[in-house]
Amino acid sequence: MKVSESFSTVDPNIQFILSADSEHCDILNDLFERYQNLIRSHFKSLVYSYSKKYGDPSGHVDTVEVTVKNCEVVPSQSMNESYSLDIEEGSNFVKLNAEAEWGVIRGLESFAQMIHPINYAPSVNTTTITDFPRFQFRGFLIDTSRHYLPISAIKAHISALSWNKFNVLHWHIVDLESFPYESEIKDIIEYARQRGIRVVPEFDTPGHTSSWGPGAGPNFLTRCYDQDGNPDGTLGPINPIYAENYLLMKRLLTEVAQVFEDAYLHLGGDEVPFGCWKSNPDITEYMAANNMTTYPQLEQQWVQGMVEIAESLKKHYVVWEEVFVNGVKINNNTVVEQMLVDLEEPRQLNTTMEAVTKSGHKALLASPWYLNYISYGVDWQKYYVEEPTAFNGTEEQKKLVMGGSTAMWGEYVDGTNLLQRTWPRASAVAERLWSAKEVRSTQTALPRLNEWRCRMLVRGLPAEPAIANINLMPEYGYCPTPYDHTNDYSGHF
Amino acid sequence: MKFLSAFFLGNALTNAADRFLPPWQYDGTVWPLPQSMAVTQEFQILDANIQFVLTPESPQCDIIPDIFQRYQDLIRSHFKIASSSSKKLKFSASSAAGIIDTIEVKIINCENYPSQNMNESYTLQVGSPTPEKVELTASAEWGVIHGLESFTQMIHNIDYRPSVNSTMITDWPRFPFRGFLIDTSRHYLPISVIKAQITALSWNKMNILHWHIVDLQSFPYESQVLPELSFLGSYTPLHVYTIHEIKDIIEFARLRGVRVVPEFDTPGHTDAWGPGGGPKFLTPCYRNGEPDGSHGPINPIYQENYDLMRKLFTEVNEVFRDSYLHLGGDEVPFGCWKSNPDITAYMAKNNLTTYAQLEQVWVQGMVDIAHDLKKNYVVWEEVFVNGVKISNETVVEVWKGRSGTWKDTMNAVTKSGHKAILASPWYLNIISYGVDWEGYYVIEPTDFNGTAEQNKLVMGGSAAMWGEFVDGTNILQRIWPRASAVAERLWSDKSVNQPGPARWRLNEWRCKMLARGLPAQPAIQNPNVNPNFGYCPYPFDPFNNAHYLF
């Protein structure tokens, strides 16, 4: 990004046009309208911003000319998000070139953020940008199982992901009672597609499934036994010894595969407790009959079944790290998501990343970015300085790091506070995963993040104040335009 | 068709039906718990067009029509959500004792303005003498608010119909001072949020908004007599409260039985006053005998600074009608005063030997102004602890010693014959991961080594949401339902202090606040331990303001 001192004013009725040699992709009309609205919202707030005063504008920008080489239509693991943006001195044209429609989204977002007031007039500096993501997988986990999230909040969150150039919504959707309607899911996926966001659903098995029990039949969950060998009335993980349970999963995942068109499916596999399996005499008998000596072998059998289902559905898959760590045999194209944050049994995250990539698997980093763990004060810096490739490994291993995933697990969040707790803290992760490795100074990032938070407020996202302790730095105590939940922000998302 | 339903239902249908009903139910609990409440199994159904009438002998207090309108709206909202939070078919609606169509309200006396002596007591009778009529008797209009609030919370659904059990309530607050501090200096709060907060305070039977309106970060109070204070001291011209807006907020609070006590904190925490306060207002700090360009607390050696405060407080006295003013007085750093040669000379000339004495000179000035304006006042504990001589009617707010040493301060303050309010354990701005309301709930303000006489000087307490990390985006979420724990501590009987029984009630109350449109966050219980706490029957939608009932 090269920015010069010269600048042009921006026309409030700025037009977006496709150049003659551009492809016309289906999401572009909506996209142009959205960014027209967003840019206008910035205009309103700019009146109150501090205004830099220097010189006269070199021109007046009234048109963004977009050239797209190729329409990909559906965002995917190999989606091309690169773009270049050129604001020439004196020209009324901004040129935005993108390999695919996703680059248009990213480029218009950058352009919208660049508008700032000079002499109280919305302006952009003469700028050249060449931009592309550092990591291909920039995910964010929402959890609609522990608390239900209203569709309006999920959509606002997807918009915010797009503004921050994330590209994956990892939807931890498992709980039966919180399954929304199929048409609503499809609506959300389409909403995400228009914003360049993939939706990867997670159906976590064989643990974390207690809520599946009531709906899935009497043999679905493992009956736990007490010390005297009697069923104690409680239920454990899915019972992996019954073929009907695999069939049930096949029916479920077949339907899931149709609804969620992304090539990836998250199969979960975290925190499988072995105690209940150990207590169950049918399982003991089954293991003996099948020459299994360890419970990870039993887990492997289940996961193997899931993997085969996924493959039969032509889906790639992501699993939580335990599936790998416990020695379950997984295919090479499996993506392993690092997650362990057990403070009582600390395991170096770089050890997991090292081991996963050494074995030739693709890896995602997640545990440093569990934003659900809140504390008093400012914490974005620690998310910002994490480096996913900071482990002992070869160049080849580092290439297997596909990126990372941020998480807002749902124990203490629902529609009341999801967006507030997530933003702007997740923006720190967004920059880590998109920008160059060297971009890691929290000091330089601080005023930029503050400006970005204020912009998100103007757009109607209730991003909370979490940038700096304002007893030490009172200048971070406000945004030019305060957020008011009674304002009408519709049209901005 | 529900996603996956074709595949999951079938033999599981009965189970599923059970699962989709709330495993806990609205019982019609009241939060905070009334002093005396007798509930029977008998219940009556609510008429959707329930009428509110004043008895002929009741005086016509001016806020009554507004109260009736508000609670009519709130009660109607229950009819909308009746199907999603219904009790299981334990009773049949036909077994109802009757249909409630009237709430008859009797008031003894209109007080018009909420005050330190406001009478908030009420009695509520449902089911007798006749099932059709609810009788609410209140000493003053504030009891009407509280009584209608209790009644509205008692509504629960039986056979999908809003119903209320036959009940006798006699209720009054344990403490007269049940406050909540908001801080509009560190971050500006939109007026809509302040009003929502006042409404929520009223629902929780809290009666004071302690408005920490200015501080070192910004000065958003737009004075008409000293406009330069906010002109130069606010963040931007958008980040101010005009006198007109403040009066509107105070009236909004009065209609809800909430007092607004403003705090103009001096002589420390005043950096934002500097630009508009004039060249002599803040103390220039010195280093190596030269001014170093920085400024400290208000300079107490110049008469013009007292004159400025008198001018300001004279206006404040007219704007804020409450008889109390919070004079602040916390965290006065002495370093800058010590460095300043003019102050040293002044102290020598006036035989002042300690900086606490100098602080006393200033505070005495503020107290004298308040006295002349016929205002009572609250001060932060340092004013007392530093040995500043304060009059006996001063209320001392104890805010230090979160870990427990607040007890010593409460003891010392009340021993000296001053009234005390407790704030230390209830700084809700200090957040952590997980559930923390129990910690606030079990605090007992009289739990210090004092005599019965001393305990009587405990006027109550104040919870606080300081503004370092909150603004309009997140303040309501962070406050509620955590502040409800403090609300019950300050209203209900001392013996009501067990988090175990409170948990289900608080969960129900949080869900009701959600249904009313308050974004109270989930903070009752870890749903991994008990998934029943993972949802409310009526989820809150941040982008659907249509059902907001503020």
Tab-separated table of C-alpha atoms in Angstrom, chain A residues 250-393:
chain	number	residue	atom	x	y	z
A	250	LYS	CA	-24.992	-41.017	7.244
A	251	ARG	CA	-28.575	-39.870	6.834
A	252	LEU	CA	-27.878	-36.728	8.813
A	253	LEU	CA	-24.644	-35.821	7.036
A	254	THR	CA	-26.172	-36.528	3.648
A	255	GLU	CA	-28.779	-33.914	4.376
A	256	VAL	CA	-26.141	-31.582	5.844
A	257	ALA	CA	-23.962	-31.981	2.758
A	258	GLN	CA	-26.832	-30.796	0.598
A	259	VAL	CA	-27.672	-27.822	2.742
A	260	PHE	CA	-24.102	-26.654	3.353
A	261	GLU	CA	-22.467	-26.448	-0.024
A	262	ASP	CA	-18.942	-25.742	1.256
A	263	ALA	CA	-16.466	-28.473	0.382
A	264	TYR	CA	-15.492	-28.765	4.035
A	265	LEU	CA	-17.354	-30.282	6.938
A	266	HIS	CA	-16.133	-30.053	10.528
A	267	LEU	CA	-16.435	-33.454	12.187
A	268	GLY	CA	-15.552	-32.311	15.702
A	269	GLY	CA	-14.027	-35.077	17.766
A	270	ASP	CA	-12.961	-33.021	20.764
A	271	GLU	CA	-13.006	-33.985	24.394
A	272	VAL	CA	-14.261	-37.551	24.066
A	273	PRO	CA	-14.425	-38.884	27.629
A	274	PHE	CA	-13.544	-42.563	27.798
A	275	GLY	CA	-14.948	-43.248	31.282
A	276	CYS	CA	-18.443	-44.171	30.182
A	277	TRP	CA	-17.214	-46.405	27.368
A	278	LYS	CA	-14.946	-48.142	29.877
A	279	SER	CA	-17.854	-48.803	32.215
A	280	ASN	CA	-20.106	-50.333	29.586
A	281	PRO	CA	-19.918	-54.185	29.398
A	282	ASP	CA	-21.287	-54.344	25.839
A	283	ILE	CA	-18.469	-52.105	24.692
A	284	THR	CA	-15.891	-54.172	26.590
A	285	GLU	CA	-17.219	-57.291	24.919
A	286	TYR	CA	-17.239	-55.634	21.512
A	287	MET	CA	-13.654	-54.467	21.885
A	288	ALA	CA	-12.511	-57.949	22.890
A	289	ALA	CA	-14.319	-59.487	19.932
A	290	ASN	CA	-12.686	-56.965	17.591
A	291	ASN	CA	-9.172	-57.090	19.082
A	292	MET	CA	-9.215	-53.517	20.307
A	293	THR	CA	-7.007	-52.784	23.279
A	294	THR	CA	-7.318	-49.004	23.701
A	295	TYR	CA	-10.184	-46.573	23.708
A	296	PRO	CA	-8.570	-44.308	21.116
A	297	GLN	CA	-8.899	-47.343	18.844
A	298	LEU	CA	-12.597	-47.392	19.558
A	299	GLU	CA	-12.763	-43.645	18.958
A	300	GLN	CA	-10.822	-44.209	15.757
A	301	GLN	CA	-13.418	-46.672	14.584
A	302	TRP	CA	-16.143	-44.068	15.028
A	303	VAL	CA	-14.174	-41.245	13.461
A	304	GLN	CA	-13.176	-43.585	10.636
A	305	GLY	CA	-16.860	-44.143	10.037
A	306	MET	CA	-17.496	-40.409	9.930
A	307	VAL	CA	-14.558	-39.824	7.623
A	308	GLU	CA	-15.851	-42.458	5.247
A	309	ILE	CA	-19.278	-40.900	5.234
A	310	ALA	CA	-17.727	-37.517	4.474
A	311	GLU	CA	-15.696	-39.015	1.666
A	312	SER	CA	-18.674	-40.784	0.200
A	313	LEU	CA	-20.339	-37.368	0.169
A	314	LYS	CA	-17.241	-35.908	-1.499
A	315	LYS	CA	-16.591	-33.614	1.452
A	316	HIS	CA	-13.251	-32.607	2.899
A	317	TYR	CA	-13.189	-32.378	6.637
A	318	VAL	CA	-11.737	-30.637	9.647
A	319	VAL	CA	-11.296	-32.337	13.013
A	320	TRP	CA	-10.317	-31.046	16.435
A	321	GLU	CA	-6.770	-31.878	17.458
A	322	GLU	CA	-7.641	-34.735	19.841
A	323	VAL	CA	-8.551	-36.903	16.897
A	324	PHE	CA	-4.957	-36.523	15.776
A	325	VAL	CA	-3.327	-36.495	19.220
A	326	ASN	CA	-5.166	-39.633	20.353
A	327	GLY	CA	-3.718	-41.437	17.378
A	328	VAL	CA	-6.865	-41.864	15.368
A	329	LYS	CA	-5.821	-42.762	11.829
A	330	ILE	CA	-6.931	-39.939	9.582
A	331	ASN	CA	-6.496	-39.269	5.906
A	332	ASN	CA	-3.879	-36.889	4.661
A	333	ASN	CA	-6.306	-34.301	3.407
A	334	THR	CA	-7.767	-33.909	6.907
A	335	VAL	CA	-7.375	-30.450	8.391
A	336	VAL	CA	-6.508	-30.566	12.083
A	337	GLU	CA	-7.682	-27.684	14.227
A	338	GLN	CA	-5.483	-27.031	17.226
A	339	MET	CA	-7.554	-26.124	20.275
A	340	LEU	CA	-6.279	-27.394	23.623
A	341	VAL	CA	-6.143	-24.752	26.316
A	342	ASP	CA	-6.306	-26.976	29.375
A	343	LEU	CA	-4.514	-24.882	31.970
A	344	GLU	CA	-4.115	-27.790	34.348
A	345	GLU	CA	-2.434	-29.874	31.706
A	346	PRO	CA	-0.587	-27.311	29.662
A	347	ARG	CA	0.467	-28.511	26.294
A	348	GLN	CA	2.583	-26.267	24.144
A	349	LEU	CA	0.465	-25.203	21.244
A	350	ASN	CA	3.499	-25.092	19.029
A	351	THR	CA	4.089	-28.773	19.848
A	352	THR	CA	0.704	-29.656	18.427
A	353	MET	CA	1.180	-27.498	15.366
A	354	GLU	CA	4.618	-29.024	14.896
A	355	ALA	CA	3.375	-32.590	15.228
A	356	VAL	CA	0.352	-32.087	12.999
A	357	THR	CA	2.329	-30.531	10.167
A	358	LYS	CA	5.194	-33.018	10.596
A	359	SER	CA	2.732	-35.786	9.918
A	360	GLY	CA	1.830	-34.009	6.690
A	361	HIS	CA	-1.586	-32.740	7.788
A	362	LYS	CA	-2.902	-29.290	7.281
A	363	ALA	CA	-3.259	-27.313	10.509
A	364	LEU	CA	-5.329	-24.470	11.896
A	365	LEU	CA	-4.477	-22.525	15.037
A	366	ALA	CA	-7.376	-21.804	17.385
A	367	SER	CA	-6.609	-21.918	21.100
A	368	PRO	CA	-4.905	-18.508	21.506
A	369	TRP	CA	-7.994	-16.915	20.045
A	370	TYR	CA	-10.768	-18.135	22.322
A	371	LEU	CA	-12.383	-14.735	22.707
A	372	ASN	CA	-15.047	-16.130	25.020
A	373	TYR	CA	-12.439	-15.952	27.798
A	374	ILE	CA	-12.973	-12.368	28.837
A	375	SER	CA	-11.120	-10.436	31.479
A	376	TYR	CA	-11.099	-6.892	32.796
A	377	GLY	CA	-9.371	-4.402	30.553
A	378	VAL	CA	-7.689	-4.566	27.184
A	379	ASP	CA	-6.663	-7.888	25.669
A	380	TRP	CA	-6.483	-7.483	21.888
A	381	GLN	CA	-2.701	-7.143	21.942
A	382	LYS	CA	-2.170	-10.732	23.002
A	383	TYR	CA	-4.344	-11.953	20.129
A	384	TYR	CA	-2.503	-9.662	17.790
A	385	VAL	CA	1.016	-10.888	18.511
A	386	GLU	CA	0.233	-14.615	18.121
A	387	GLU	CA	2.093	-16.149	15.213
A	388	PRO	CA	0.598	-19.356	13.771
A	389	THR	CA	3.916	-20.472	12.312
A	390	ALA	CA	5.853	-20.003	15.562
A	391	PHE	CA	6.809	-23.637	16.032
A	392	ASN	CA	9.807	-25.776	15.164
A	393	GLY	CA	9.311	-27.009	11.676
